[in-house]
Coordinates of C-alpha atoms in Angstrom, one line a residue:
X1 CA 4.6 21.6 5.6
X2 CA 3.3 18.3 5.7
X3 CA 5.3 15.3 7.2
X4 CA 3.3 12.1 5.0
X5 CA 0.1 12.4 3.0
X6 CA -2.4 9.9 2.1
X7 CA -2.5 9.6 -1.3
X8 CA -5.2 7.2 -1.8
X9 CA -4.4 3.5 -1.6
X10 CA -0.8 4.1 0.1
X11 CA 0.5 6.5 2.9
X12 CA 3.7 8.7 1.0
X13 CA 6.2 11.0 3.3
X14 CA 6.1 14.2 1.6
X15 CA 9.5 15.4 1.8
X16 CA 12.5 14.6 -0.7
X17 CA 14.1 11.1 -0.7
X18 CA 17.4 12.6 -0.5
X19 CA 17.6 11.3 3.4
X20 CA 17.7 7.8 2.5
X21 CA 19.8 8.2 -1.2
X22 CA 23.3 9.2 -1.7
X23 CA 24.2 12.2 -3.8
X24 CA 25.4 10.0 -6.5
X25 CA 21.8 7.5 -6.3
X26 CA 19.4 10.9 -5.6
X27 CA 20.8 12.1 -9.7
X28 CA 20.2 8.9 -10.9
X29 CA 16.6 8.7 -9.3
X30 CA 16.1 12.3 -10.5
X31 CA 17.1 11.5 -13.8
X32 CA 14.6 8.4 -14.0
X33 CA 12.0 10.4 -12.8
X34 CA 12.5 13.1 -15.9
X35 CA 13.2 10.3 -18.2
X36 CA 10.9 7.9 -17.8
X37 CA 7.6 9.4 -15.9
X38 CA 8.7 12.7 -17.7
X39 CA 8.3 14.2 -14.1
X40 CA 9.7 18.0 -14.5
X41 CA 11.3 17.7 -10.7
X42 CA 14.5 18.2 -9.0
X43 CA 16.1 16.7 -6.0
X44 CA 14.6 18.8 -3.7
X45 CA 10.9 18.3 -4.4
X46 CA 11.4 14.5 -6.1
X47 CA 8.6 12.6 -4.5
X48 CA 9.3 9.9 -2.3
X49 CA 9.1 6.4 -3.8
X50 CA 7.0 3.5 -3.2
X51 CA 8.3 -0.2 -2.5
X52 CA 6.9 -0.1 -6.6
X53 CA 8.4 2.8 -7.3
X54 CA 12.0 1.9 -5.8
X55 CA 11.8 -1.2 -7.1
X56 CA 11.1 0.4 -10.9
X57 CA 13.9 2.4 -10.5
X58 CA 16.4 -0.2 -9.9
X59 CA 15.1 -2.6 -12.5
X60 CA 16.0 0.7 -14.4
X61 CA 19.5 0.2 -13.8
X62 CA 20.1 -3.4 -15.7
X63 CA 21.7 -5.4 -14.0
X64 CA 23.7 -2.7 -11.0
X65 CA 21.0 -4.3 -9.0
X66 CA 20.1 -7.9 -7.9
X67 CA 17.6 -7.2 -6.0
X68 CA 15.2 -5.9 -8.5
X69 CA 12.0 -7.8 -9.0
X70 CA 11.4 -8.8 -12.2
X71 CA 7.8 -10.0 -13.9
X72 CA 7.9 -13.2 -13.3
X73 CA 6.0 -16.8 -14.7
X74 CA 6.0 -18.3 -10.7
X75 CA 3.5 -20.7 -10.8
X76 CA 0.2 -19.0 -9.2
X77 CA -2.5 -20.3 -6.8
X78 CA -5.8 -21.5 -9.0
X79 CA -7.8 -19.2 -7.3
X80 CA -5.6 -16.2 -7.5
X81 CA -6.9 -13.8 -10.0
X82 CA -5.7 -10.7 -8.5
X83 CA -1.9 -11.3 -9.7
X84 CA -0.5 -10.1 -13.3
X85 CA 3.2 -9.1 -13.5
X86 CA 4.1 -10.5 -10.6
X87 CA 3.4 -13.0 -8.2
X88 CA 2.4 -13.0 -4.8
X89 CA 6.2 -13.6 -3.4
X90 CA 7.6 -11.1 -6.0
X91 CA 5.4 -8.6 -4.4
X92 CA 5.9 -9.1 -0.8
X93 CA 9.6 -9.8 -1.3
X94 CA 9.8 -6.3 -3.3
X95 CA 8.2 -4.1 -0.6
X96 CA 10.8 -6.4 1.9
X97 CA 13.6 -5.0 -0.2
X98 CA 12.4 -1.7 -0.1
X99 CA 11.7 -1.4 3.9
X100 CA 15.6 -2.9 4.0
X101 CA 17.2 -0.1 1.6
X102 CA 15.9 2.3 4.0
X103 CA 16.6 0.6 7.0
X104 CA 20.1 0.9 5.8
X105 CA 19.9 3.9 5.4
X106 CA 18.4 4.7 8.8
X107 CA 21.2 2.7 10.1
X108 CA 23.8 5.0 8.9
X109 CA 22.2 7.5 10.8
X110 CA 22.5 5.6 14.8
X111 CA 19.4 3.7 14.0
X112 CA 17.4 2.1 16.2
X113 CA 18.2 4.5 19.5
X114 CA 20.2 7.7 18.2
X115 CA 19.5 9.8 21.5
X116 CA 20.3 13.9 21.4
X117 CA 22.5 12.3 18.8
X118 CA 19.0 12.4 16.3
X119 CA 18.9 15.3 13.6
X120 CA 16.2 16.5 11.2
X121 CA 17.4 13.8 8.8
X122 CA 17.4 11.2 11.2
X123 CA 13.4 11.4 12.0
X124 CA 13.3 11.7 8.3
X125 CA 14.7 8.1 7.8
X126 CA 12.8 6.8 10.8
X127 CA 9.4 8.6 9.9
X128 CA 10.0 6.8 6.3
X129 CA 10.8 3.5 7.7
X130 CA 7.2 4.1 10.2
X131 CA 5.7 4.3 7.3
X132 CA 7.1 1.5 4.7
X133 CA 5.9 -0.8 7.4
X134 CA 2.8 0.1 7.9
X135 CA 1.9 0.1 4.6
X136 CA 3.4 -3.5 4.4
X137 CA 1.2 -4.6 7.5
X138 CA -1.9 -3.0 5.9
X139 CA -1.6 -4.7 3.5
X140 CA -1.1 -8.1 5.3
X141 CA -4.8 -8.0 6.1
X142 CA -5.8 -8.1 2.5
X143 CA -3.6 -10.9 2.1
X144 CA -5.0 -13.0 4.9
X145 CA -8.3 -13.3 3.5
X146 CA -6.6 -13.9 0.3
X147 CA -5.0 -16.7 2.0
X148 CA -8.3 -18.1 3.2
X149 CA -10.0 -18.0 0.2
X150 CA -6.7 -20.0 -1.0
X151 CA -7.4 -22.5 1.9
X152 CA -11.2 -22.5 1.0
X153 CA -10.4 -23.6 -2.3
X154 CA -7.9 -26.3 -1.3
X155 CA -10.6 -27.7 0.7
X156 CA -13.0 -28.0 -2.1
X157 CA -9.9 -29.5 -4.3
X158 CA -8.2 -31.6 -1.9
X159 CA -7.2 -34.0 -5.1
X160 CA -5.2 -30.9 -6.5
X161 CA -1.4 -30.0 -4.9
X162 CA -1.3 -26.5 -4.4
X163 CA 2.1 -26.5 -2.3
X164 CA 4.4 -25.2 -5.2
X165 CA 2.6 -22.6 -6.2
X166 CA 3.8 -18.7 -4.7
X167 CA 0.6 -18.0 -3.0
X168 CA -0.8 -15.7 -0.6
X169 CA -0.5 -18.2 2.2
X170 CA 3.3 -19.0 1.2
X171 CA 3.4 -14.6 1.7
X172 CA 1.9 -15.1 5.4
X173 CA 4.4 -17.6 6.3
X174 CA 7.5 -15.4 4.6
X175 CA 5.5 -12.1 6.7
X176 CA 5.8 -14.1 9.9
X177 CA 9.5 -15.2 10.1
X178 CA 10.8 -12.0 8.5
X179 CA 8.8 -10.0 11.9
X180 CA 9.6 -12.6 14.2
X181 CA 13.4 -12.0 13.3
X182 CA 12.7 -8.4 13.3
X183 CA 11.4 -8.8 16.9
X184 CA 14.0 -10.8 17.6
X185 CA 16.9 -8.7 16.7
X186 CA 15.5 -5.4 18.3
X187 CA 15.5 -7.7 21.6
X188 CA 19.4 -7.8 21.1
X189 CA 19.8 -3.7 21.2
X190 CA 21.1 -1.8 24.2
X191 CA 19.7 1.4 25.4
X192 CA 22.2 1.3 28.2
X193 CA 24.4 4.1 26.3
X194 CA 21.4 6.5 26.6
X195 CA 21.2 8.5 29.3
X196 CA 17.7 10.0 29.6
X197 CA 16.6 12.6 32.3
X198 CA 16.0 10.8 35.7
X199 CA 12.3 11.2 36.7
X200 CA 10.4 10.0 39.8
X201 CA 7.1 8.8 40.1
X202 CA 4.5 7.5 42.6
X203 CA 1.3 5.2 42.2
X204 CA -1.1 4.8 45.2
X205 CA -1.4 1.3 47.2
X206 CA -4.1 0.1 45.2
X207 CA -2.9 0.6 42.0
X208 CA -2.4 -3.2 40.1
X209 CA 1.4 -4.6 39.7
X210 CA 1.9 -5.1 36.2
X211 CA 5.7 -5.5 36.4
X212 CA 5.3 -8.6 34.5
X213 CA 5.4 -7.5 31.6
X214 CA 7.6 -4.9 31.3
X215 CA 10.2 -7.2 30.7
X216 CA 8.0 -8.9 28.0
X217 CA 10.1 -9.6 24.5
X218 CA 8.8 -8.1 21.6
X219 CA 7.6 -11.5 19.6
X220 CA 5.3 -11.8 22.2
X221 CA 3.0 -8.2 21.4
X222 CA 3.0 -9.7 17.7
X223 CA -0.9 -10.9 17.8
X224 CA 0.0 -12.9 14.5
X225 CA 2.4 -15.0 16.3
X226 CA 1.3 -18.6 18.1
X227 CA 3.0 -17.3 21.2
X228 CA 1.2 -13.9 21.7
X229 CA -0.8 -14.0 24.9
X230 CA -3.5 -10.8 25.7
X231 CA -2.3 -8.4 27.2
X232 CA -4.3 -6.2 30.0
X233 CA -5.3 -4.0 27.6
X234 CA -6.4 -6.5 25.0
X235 CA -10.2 -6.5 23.5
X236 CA -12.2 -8.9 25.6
X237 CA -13.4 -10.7 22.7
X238 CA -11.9 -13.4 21.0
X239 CA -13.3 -10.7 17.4
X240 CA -11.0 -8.3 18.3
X241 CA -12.1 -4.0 18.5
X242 CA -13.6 -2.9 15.4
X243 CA -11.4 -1.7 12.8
X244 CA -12.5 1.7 12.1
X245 CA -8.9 3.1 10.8
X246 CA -10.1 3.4 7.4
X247 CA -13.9 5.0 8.1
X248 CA -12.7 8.6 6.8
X249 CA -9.9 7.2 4.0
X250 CA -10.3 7.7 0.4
X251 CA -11.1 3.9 0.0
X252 CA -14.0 4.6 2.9
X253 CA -15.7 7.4 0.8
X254 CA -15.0 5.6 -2.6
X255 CA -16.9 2.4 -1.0
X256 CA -20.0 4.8 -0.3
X257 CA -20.2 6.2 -3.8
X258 CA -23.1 5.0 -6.2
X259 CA -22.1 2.6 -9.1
X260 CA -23.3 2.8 -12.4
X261 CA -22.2 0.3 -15.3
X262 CA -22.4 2.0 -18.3
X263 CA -22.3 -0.3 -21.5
X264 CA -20.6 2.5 -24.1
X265 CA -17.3 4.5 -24.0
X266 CA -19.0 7.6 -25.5
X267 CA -21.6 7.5 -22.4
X268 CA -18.2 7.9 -19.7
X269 CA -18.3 12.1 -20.7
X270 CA -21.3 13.0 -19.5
X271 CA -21.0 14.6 -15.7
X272 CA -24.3 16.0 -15.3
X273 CA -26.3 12.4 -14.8
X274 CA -26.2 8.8 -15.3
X275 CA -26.5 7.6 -18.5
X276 CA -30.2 6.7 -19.8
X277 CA -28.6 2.6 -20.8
X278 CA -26.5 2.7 -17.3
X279 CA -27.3 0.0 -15.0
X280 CA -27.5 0.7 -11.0
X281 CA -25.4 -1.2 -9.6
X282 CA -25.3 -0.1 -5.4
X283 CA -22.9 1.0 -3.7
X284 CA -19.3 0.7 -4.4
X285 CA -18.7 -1.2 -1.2
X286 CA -20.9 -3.8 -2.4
X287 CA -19.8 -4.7 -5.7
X288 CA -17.8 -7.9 -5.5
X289 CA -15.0 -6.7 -8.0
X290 CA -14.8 -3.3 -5.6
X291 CA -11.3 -4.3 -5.6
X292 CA -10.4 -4.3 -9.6
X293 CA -12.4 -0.6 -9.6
X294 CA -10.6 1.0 -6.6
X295 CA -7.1 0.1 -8.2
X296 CA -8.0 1.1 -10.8
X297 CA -8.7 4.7 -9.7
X298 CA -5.7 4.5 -8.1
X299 CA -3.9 3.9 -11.4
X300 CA -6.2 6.5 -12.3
X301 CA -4.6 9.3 -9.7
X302 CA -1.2 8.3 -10.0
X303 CA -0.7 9.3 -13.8
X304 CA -2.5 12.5 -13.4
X305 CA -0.6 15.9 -13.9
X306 CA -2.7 17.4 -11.3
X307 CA -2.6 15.3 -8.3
X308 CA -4.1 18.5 -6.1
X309 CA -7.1 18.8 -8.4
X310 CA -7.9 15.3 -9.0
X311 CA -8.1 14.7 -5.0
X312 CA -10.1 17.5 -4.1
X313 CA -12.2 16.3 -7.1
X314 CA -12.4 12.7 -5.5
X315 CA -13.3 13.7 -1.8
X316 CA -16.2 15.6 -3.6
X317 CA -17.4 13.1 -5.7
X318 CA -20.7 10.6 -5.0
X319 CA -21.0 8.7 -7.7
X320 CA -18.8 6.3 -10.0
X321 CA -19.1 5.8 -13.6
X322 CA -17.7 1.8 -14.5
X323 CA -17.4 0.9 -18.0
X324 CA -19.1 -2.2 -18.7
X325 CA -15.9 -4.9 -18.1
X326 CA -14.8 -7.1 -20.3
X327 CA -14.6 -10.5 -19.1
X328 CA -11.2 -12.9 -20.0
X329 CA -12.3 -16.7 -20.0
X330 CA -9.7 -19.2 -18.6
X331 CA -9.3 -22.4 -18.0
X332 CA -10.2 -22.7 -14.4
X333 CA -11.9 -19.2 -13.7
X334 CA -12.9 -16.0 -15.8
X335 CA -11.1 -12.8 -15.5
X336 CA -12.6 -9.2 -15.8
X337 CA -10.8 -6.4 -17.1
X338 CA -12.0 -2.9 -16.5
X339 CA -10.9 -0.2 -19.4
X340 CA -12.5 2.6 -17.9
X341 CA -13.9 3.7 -14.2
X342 CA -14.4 7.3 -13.6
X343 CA -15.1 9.0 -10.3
X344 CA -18.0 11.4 -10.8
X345 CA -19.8 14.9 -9.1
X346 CA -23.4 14.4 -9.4
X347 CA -24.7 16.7 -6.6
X348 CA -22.2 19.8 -7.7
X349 CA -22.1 21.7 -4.3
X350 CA -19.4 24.0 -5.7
X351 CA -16.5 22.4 -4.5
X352 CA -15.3 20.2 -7.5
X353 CA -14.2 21.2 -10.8
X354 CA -17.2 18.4 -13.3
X355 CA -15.2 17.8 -15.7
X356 CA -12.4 14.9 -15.9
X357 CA -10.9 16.6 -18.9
X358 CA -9.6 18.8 -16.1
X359 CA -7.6 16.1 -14.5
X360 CA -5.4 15.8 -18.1
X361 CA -5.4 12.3 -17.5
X362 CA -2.9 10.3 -19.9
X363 CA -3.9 6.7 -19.7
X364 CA -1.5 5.3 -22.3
X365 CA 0.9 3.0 -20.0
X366 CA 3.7 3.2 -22.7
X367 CA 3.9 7.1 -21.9
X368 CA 5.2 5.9 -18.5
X369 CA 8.0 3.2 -20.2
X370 CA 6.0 -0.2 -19.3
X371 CA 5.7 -1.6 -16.0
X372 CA 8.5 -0.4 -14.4
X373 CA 7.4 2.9 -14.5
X374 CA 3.9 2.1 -13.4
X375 CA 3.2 4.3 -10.4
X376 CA 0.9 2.2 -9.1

């Protein structure tokens, strides 16, 4: 059995939820999932939620809840047009609430330093909190260059005030305190009560005294924070080691697909070559909206039927088919709205079913109740 699975675009634990929900909140979650995603599940095999997905299901309780994010009208950064339903804030402060609920949770359980105390569930918890975090970090690094494009444009508009608006850089500065008092708190925690095994070890003369930091707080390994200081172990360059964590990820492979923008809806059906009016476009990963098509697919996989089928159909596939989009004019910049984007199996080696009707793909979003039932 798996422990997590990537499942394109986000890392999900694959085992039930019912380690961080009560009896009484695992029926309720159940029932949402039957009701409203018209998921035929049961406790046992109920997928775990993400920060979206929790945060859907509470909204689905009224108002039990407070901390459900709502879609909200916060005033946006001009040169934000990534955001929809909910701002910048909203977002981060939603997947904040989400990594909390099950830090609760993991609480309950001895949490941070459980010793021979730890059970099955217990790893669950922690595993699931691993994880929420990650995900949250990840995603920091999308909103830094978010953030400096937000700056970039400031600097080009110094006559205009930006310092209301929720933007990606006000998310940065809400990131930073919220892990610096993280840090801080997990500085105050005792091991003392732990006994492990005694072992002995020996190093030779020459080996280098790095006692210094042993002692070293845990703000300080934070290399977003104005106090971090390399370590020994730190890149020599001031650019850092090259991020190659996402080289074999779904987003990696989607990135080296072949783009074709094809101007009519009837032309998206055909699987055995590009359409004669399609347009070349490159590759995926250099198409300047790559962004607006990758969540897309992501939308995409999330409301199949057949999650199985449609990934072994996307880690065969070469080639993407993009609907021509349809551009939204504004007032300061123009928007462009894909309908359609559909991964595709030119060179058919066998592997991969050809035809998306296979993936019974229901694209209506008021199947899935609105927003709060998005799946993104």
């Amino acid at each position: 059995m798996k422990f997590a699975a990537n499942t394109f675009g986000f890392v999900r634990p694959m085992y039930s939820p019912q380690c961080v929900f009560s009896e009484k909140h695992m029926d309720m979650y159940v029932h949402w999932l039957q009701d409203s995603a018209g998921m035929t599940v049961q406790s046992s095999d109920a997928p775990f939620p993400t920060s979206r997905e929790f945060n859907g299901f509470i909204r689905a309780q009224g108002s039990k809840y407070a901390q459900a994010i709502h879609p909200c009208e916060h005033p946006r950064h001009p040169s934000d047009i990534f955001s929809n339903k909910y701002c910048p804030v909203c977002l981060y402060k939603m997947h904040e609430n989400y990594i909390q609920f099950i830090g609760y949770a993991w609480e309950r359980k001895g949490a941070p330093w459980a010793g021979n105390r730890a059970d099955k569930e217990y790893s669950q918890i922690k595993h699931a909190h691993l994880i929420a975090r990650m995900v949250l970090a990840n995603d920091m690094d999308i909103v830094e260059d978010m953030a400096h494009q937000e700056r970039k444009w400031n600097a080009e508009h110094p006559a205009h005030d930006t310092s209301n608006t929720n933007s990606f850089c006000k998310v940065l500065d809400l990131y930073q305190a919220w892990v610096m008092q993280d840090l801080e708190d997990l500085d105050t925690v005792s091991r003392h009560s732990i006994h492990d095994p005694l072992r002995k070890v020996s190093f030779t003369n020459d080996t280098p005294d790095c006692t210094a930091e042993k002692g070293r707080p845990g703000r300080l390994w934070n290399r977003r924070s104005a106090e971090y200081t390399a370590g020994r172990h730190a890149c020599p360059s001031k650019d850092g080691w090259e991020d190659t964590s996402g080289a074999s990820s779904y987003v990696g492979l989607l990135m080296q697909c072949k783009l074709y923008i094809v101007e009519s809806p009837s032309d998206m059906d055909d699987t055995n070559n590009p359409p004669e009016n399609a347009t070349y476009a490159g590759l995926l990963g250099g198409y300047p909206h790559q962004i607006e098509v990758v969540s897309r697919i992501e939308k995409l996989q999330q409301e199949t039927s057949n999650q199985r089928e449609f990934m072994r159909y996307l880690k065969a596939s070469d080639a993407i088919f993009l609907l021509k989009a349809r551009v939204i004019v504004g007032d300061k910049s123009n928007k462009f709205k894909f309908i359609d984007v559909r991964p595709m199996c030119l060179e058919k080696d066998g592997t991969a079913s050809s035809k998306p009707s296979q993936w019974d793909v229901n694209s209506d979003p008021s199947v899935l109740g609105g927003d709060e039932m998005d799946w993104e």
